[in-house]
Amino acid sequence: MPFTDLRGWITRLEKEGELRRITAQVDWDRELGAITRRVLEKKGPALLFENIKGYTTGRCTRLFTSGLGSRARLAQALGFGKDTSNAALVQHVMGKNRETIPPRRVATGPVKEVVVRGRDVDQTEFPVPKWHYLEGGRYIHTFSAIVTRDPDTRVMNVGIYRGRTRRRSSWSRAASTGASTS
């Protein structure tokens, strides 16, 4: 069963028993992170939190976690069967990393359903969790691949980073030393 967006992926996971909807109220401040971590440790399903303290109304009221939280779910997301070997998955991803897809500008589409600019940008509208009690803030993305290019040398770099919300309209990136893809 193919999917083309996050809604389709969530629907597929639910049909296959790989999604648990959490309807009890959960606090974004460490409780949501503790539940997610415990379910991952037990190799449990993806989670859709539907009742987050302080976010029962507004632009964003739900949070989806662990959609790729198991090797089987990752394999399915890549279009393979649940039992596909790690070697096959790695080969597939390495091949895809070598492909280039030119950008395509579109006038309409789901990506343009909600456009927020300037002073209207407000990250506090989203239930960004504080995942762990030792963290210094709320991390809006915790395992994101970010591609950058040096404007002078044109050398590209791909890194895995964490991004923490700071204010209504800005976030900081947690970077560590590592290798460049150049």
Short mmCIF file of C-alpha atoms in Angstrom, two decimals:
data_model
loop_
_atom_site.label_atom_id
_atom_site.label_comp_id
_atom_site.label_asym_id
_atom_site.label_seq_id
_atom_site.Cartn_x
_atom_site.Cartn_y
_atom_site.Cartn_z
CA MET A 1 0.00 0.00 0.00
CA PRO A 2 1.80 3.17 -1.15
CA PHE A 3 1.65 6.50 0.64
CA THR A 4 2.56 9.97 -0.55
CA ASP A 5 2.59 12.05 2.62
CA LEU A 6 2.68 11.88 6.40
CA ARG A 7 -1.09 11.46 6.67
CA GLY A 8 -0.87 8.44 4.37
CA TRP A 9 2.02 6.98 6.38
CA ILE A 10 0.10 7.37 9.65
CA THR A 11 -2.98 5.74 8.07
CA ARG A 12 -0.87 2.82 6.85
CA LEU A 13 0.78 2.33 10.24
CA GLU A 14 -2.61 2.38 11.95
CA LYS A 15 -4.07 -0.22 9.56
CA GLU A 16 -1.09 -2.49 10.24
CA GLY A 17 -1.31 -2.13 14.03
CA GLU A 18 1.93 -0.12 14.10
CA LEU A 19 0.42 3.06 15.57
CA ARG A 20 -0.92 3.81 19.04
CA ARG A 21 -3.08 6.89 19.55
CA ILE A 22 -2.48 8.47 22.96
CA THR A 23 -5.70 10.25 23.95
CA ALA A 24 -4.89 10.80 27.65
CA GLN A 25 -3.47 14.24 28.40
CA VAL A 26 0.34 14.26 28.23
CA ASP A 27 2.68 17.10 29.22
CA TRP A 28 5.14 18.29 26.55
CA ASP A 29 7.65 18.92 29.36
CA ARG A 30 9.48 15.56 29.63
CA GLU A 31 6.41 13.31 29.97
CA LEU A 32 5.90 13.01 26.21
CA GLY A 33 9.61 12.26 25.77
CA ALA A 34 9.64 9.65 28.55
CA ILE A 35 6.68 7.81 27.02
CA THR A 36 8.27 7.89 23.56
CA ARG A 37 11.61 6.63 24.90
CA ARG A 38 9.98 3.79 26.87
CA VAL A 39 7.95 2.62 23.87
CA LEU A 40 11.08 2.70 21.67
CA GLU A 41 13.02 0.67 24.26
CA LYS A 42 10.26 -1.95 24.20
CA LYS A 43 10.23 -1.94 20.36
CA GLY A 44 6.66 -0.66 20.40
CA PRO A 45 4.57 1.16 17.81
CA ALA A 46 4.71 4.70 16.49
CA LEU A 47 2.78 7.13 18.69
CA LEU A 48 0.29 9.88 17.91
CA PHE A 49 -0.22 12.14 20.92
CA GLU A 50 -3.65 13.75 20.58
CA ASN A 51 -4.07 15.57 23.91
CA ILE A 52 -0.99 17.63 24.77
CA LYS A 53 -1.14 19.92 27.79
CA GLY A 54 -1.46 23.53 26.63
CA TYR A 55 -2.14 22.53 23.01
CA THR A 56 -5.78 21.44 22.90
CA THR A 57 -6.66 24.23 20.45
CA GLY A 58 -4.73 26.17 17.85
CA ARG A 59 -2.64 25.51 14.77
CA CYS A 60 -1.10 22.24 16.01
CA THR A 61 -2.70 19.98 18.60
CA ARG A 62 -1.09 16.59 17.91
CA LEU A 63 2.43 15.16 17.74
CA PHE A 64 3.61 12.05 15.87
CA THR A 65 6.69 10.21 17.12
CA SER A 66 8.68 7.10 16.18
CA GLY A 67 7.31 6.81 12.66
CA LEU A 68 10.68 5.35 11.68
CA GLY A 69 11.36 3.95 15.16
CA SER A 70 12.01 0.36 14.08
CA ARG A 71 13.95 -1.25 11.27
CA ALA A 72 10.71 -2.78 9.95
CA ARG A 73 8.97 0.63 9.80
CA LEU A 74 12.02 2.18 8.14
CA ALA A 75 12.01 -0.62 5.54
CA GLN A 76 8.32 -0.05 4.82
CA ALA A 77 8.80 3.71 4.53
CA LEU A 78 11.47 3.04 1.91
CA GLY A 79 9.09 0.81 -0.02
CA PHE A 80 10.43 -2.57 1.13
CA GLY A 81 8.92 -5.41 3.10
CA LYS A 82 9.26 -5.50 6.89
CA ASP A 83 11.84 -8.31 6.77
CA THR A 84 14.23 -6.68 4.29
CA SER A 85 17.84 -7.10 5.37
CA ASN A 86 19.90 -4.23 6.73
CA ALA A 87 22.35 -4.71 3.85
CA ALA A 88 19.59 -4.21 1.26
CA LEU A 89 18.35 -1.09 3.05
CA VAL A 90 21.85 0.38 3.25
CA GLN A 91 22.51 -0.32 -0.44
CA HIS A 92 19.21 1.31 -1.38
CA VAL A 93 19.88 4.44 0.69
CA MET A 94 23.46 4.72 -0.62
CA GLY A 95 22.13 4.53 -4.17
CA LYS A 96 19.47 7.16 -3.48
CA ASN A 97 22.11 9.43 -1.94
CA ARG A 98 23.96 9.42 -5.28
CA GLU A 99 20.85 10.49 -7.22
CA THR A 100 20.09 14.12 -7.80
CA ILE A 101 16.61 15.45 -8.23
CA PRO A 102 16.28 18.98 -9.54
CA PRO A 103 13.94 21.22 -7.57
CA ARG A 104 10.50 21.79 -9.04
CA ARG A 105 8.60 24.98 -8.27
CA VAL A 106 4.86 24.63 -7.90
CA ALA A 107 2.14 27.25 -7.69
CA THR A 108 -0.21 25.17 -5.54
CA GLY A 109 -0.23 22.01 -3.48
CA PRO A 110 -0.25 20.72 0.10
CA VAL A 111 3.06 22.41 0.83
CA LYS A 112 1.37 25.76 0.21
CA GLU A 113 -1.84 25.18 2.16
CA VAL A 114 -0.57 27.22 5.10
CA VAL A 115 2.03 29.95 4.51
CA VAL A 116 3.18 32.02 7.46
CA ARG A 117 5.63 34.90 7.06
CA GLY A 118 7.36 37.62 9.03
CA ARG A 119 5.89 38.59 12.38
CA ASP A 120 3.24 35.87 12.07
CA VAL A 121 5.88 33.10 12.45
CA ASP A 122 5.44 31.60 15.91
CA GLN A 123 7.04 28.28 16.81
CA THR A 124 5.33 28.35 20.19
CA GLU A 125 2.14 27.29 18.35
CA PHE A 126 3.63 23.81 18.08
CA PRO A 127 3.85 21.34 20.99
CA VAL A 128 7.64 21.06 20.80
CA PRO A 129 8.73 18.66 23.55
CA LYS A 130 11.44 18.96 26.11
CA TRP A 131 12.50 15.35 25.57
CA HIS A 132 14.70 14.76 28.64
CA TYR A 133 15.20 16.43 32.01
CA LEU A 134 18.89 17.17 31.32
CA GLU A 135 18.21 19.07 28.10
CA GLY A 136 18.40 22.83 27.99
CA GLY A 137 15.25 23.40 26.02
CA ARG A 138 12.61 22.18 23.60
CA TYR A 139 13.90 20.44 20.47
CA ILE A 140 11.75 20.85 17.36
CA HIS A 141 13.81 18.34 15.40
CA THR A 142 16.07 15.73 16.89
CA PHE A 143 17.44 13.68 14.00
CA SER A 144 17.30 15.86 10.92
CA ALA A 145 19.51 15.60 7.87
CA ILE A 146 20.48 19.11 6.85
CA VAL A 147 22.27 19.81 3.58
CA THR A 148 24.43 22.92 3.36
CA ARG A 149 26.77 24.35 0.73
CA ASP A 150 29.66 26.73 1.31
CA PRO A 151 28.85 29.83 -0.77
CA ASP A 152 32.52 30.42 -1.63
CA THR A 153 33.93 26.94 -2.24
CA ARG A 154 30.59 25.32 -3.24
CA VAL A 155 31.55 22.32 -1.06
CA MET A 156 28.45 20.49 0.17
CA ASN A 157 27.96 19.01 3.61
CA VAL A 158 25.24 16.77 4.99
CA GLY A 159 24.91 16.48 8.74
CA ILE A 160 22.53 15.12 11.33
CA TYR A 161 21.55 17.89 13.72
CA ARG A 162 19.17 18.76 16.51
CA GLY A 163 17.27 22.04 16.44
CA ARG A 164 16.07 23.79 19.56
CA THR A 165 13.38 26.43 19.60
CA ARG A 166 14.61 29.66 21.12
CA ARG A 167 11.99 32.29 20.49
CA ARG A 168 8.80 32.68 18.48
CA SER A 169 10.65 32.86 15.17
CA SER A 170 14.12 31.37 15.63
CA TRP A 171 15.82 28.13 16.49
CA SER A 172 19.40 27.10 17.14
CA ARG A 173 21.19 24.11 15.73
CA ALA A 174 23.20 21.78 17.92
CA ALA A 175 26.31 20.98 15.88
CA SER A 176 29.22 18.75 16.67
CA THR A 177 32.48 18.14 14.91
CA GLY A 178 32.30 15.58 12.17
CA ALA A 179 33.24 14.68 8.66
CA SER A 180 32.25 16.60 5.57
CA THR A 181 30.77 14.84 2.57
CA SER A 182 33.05 16.74 0.20
#
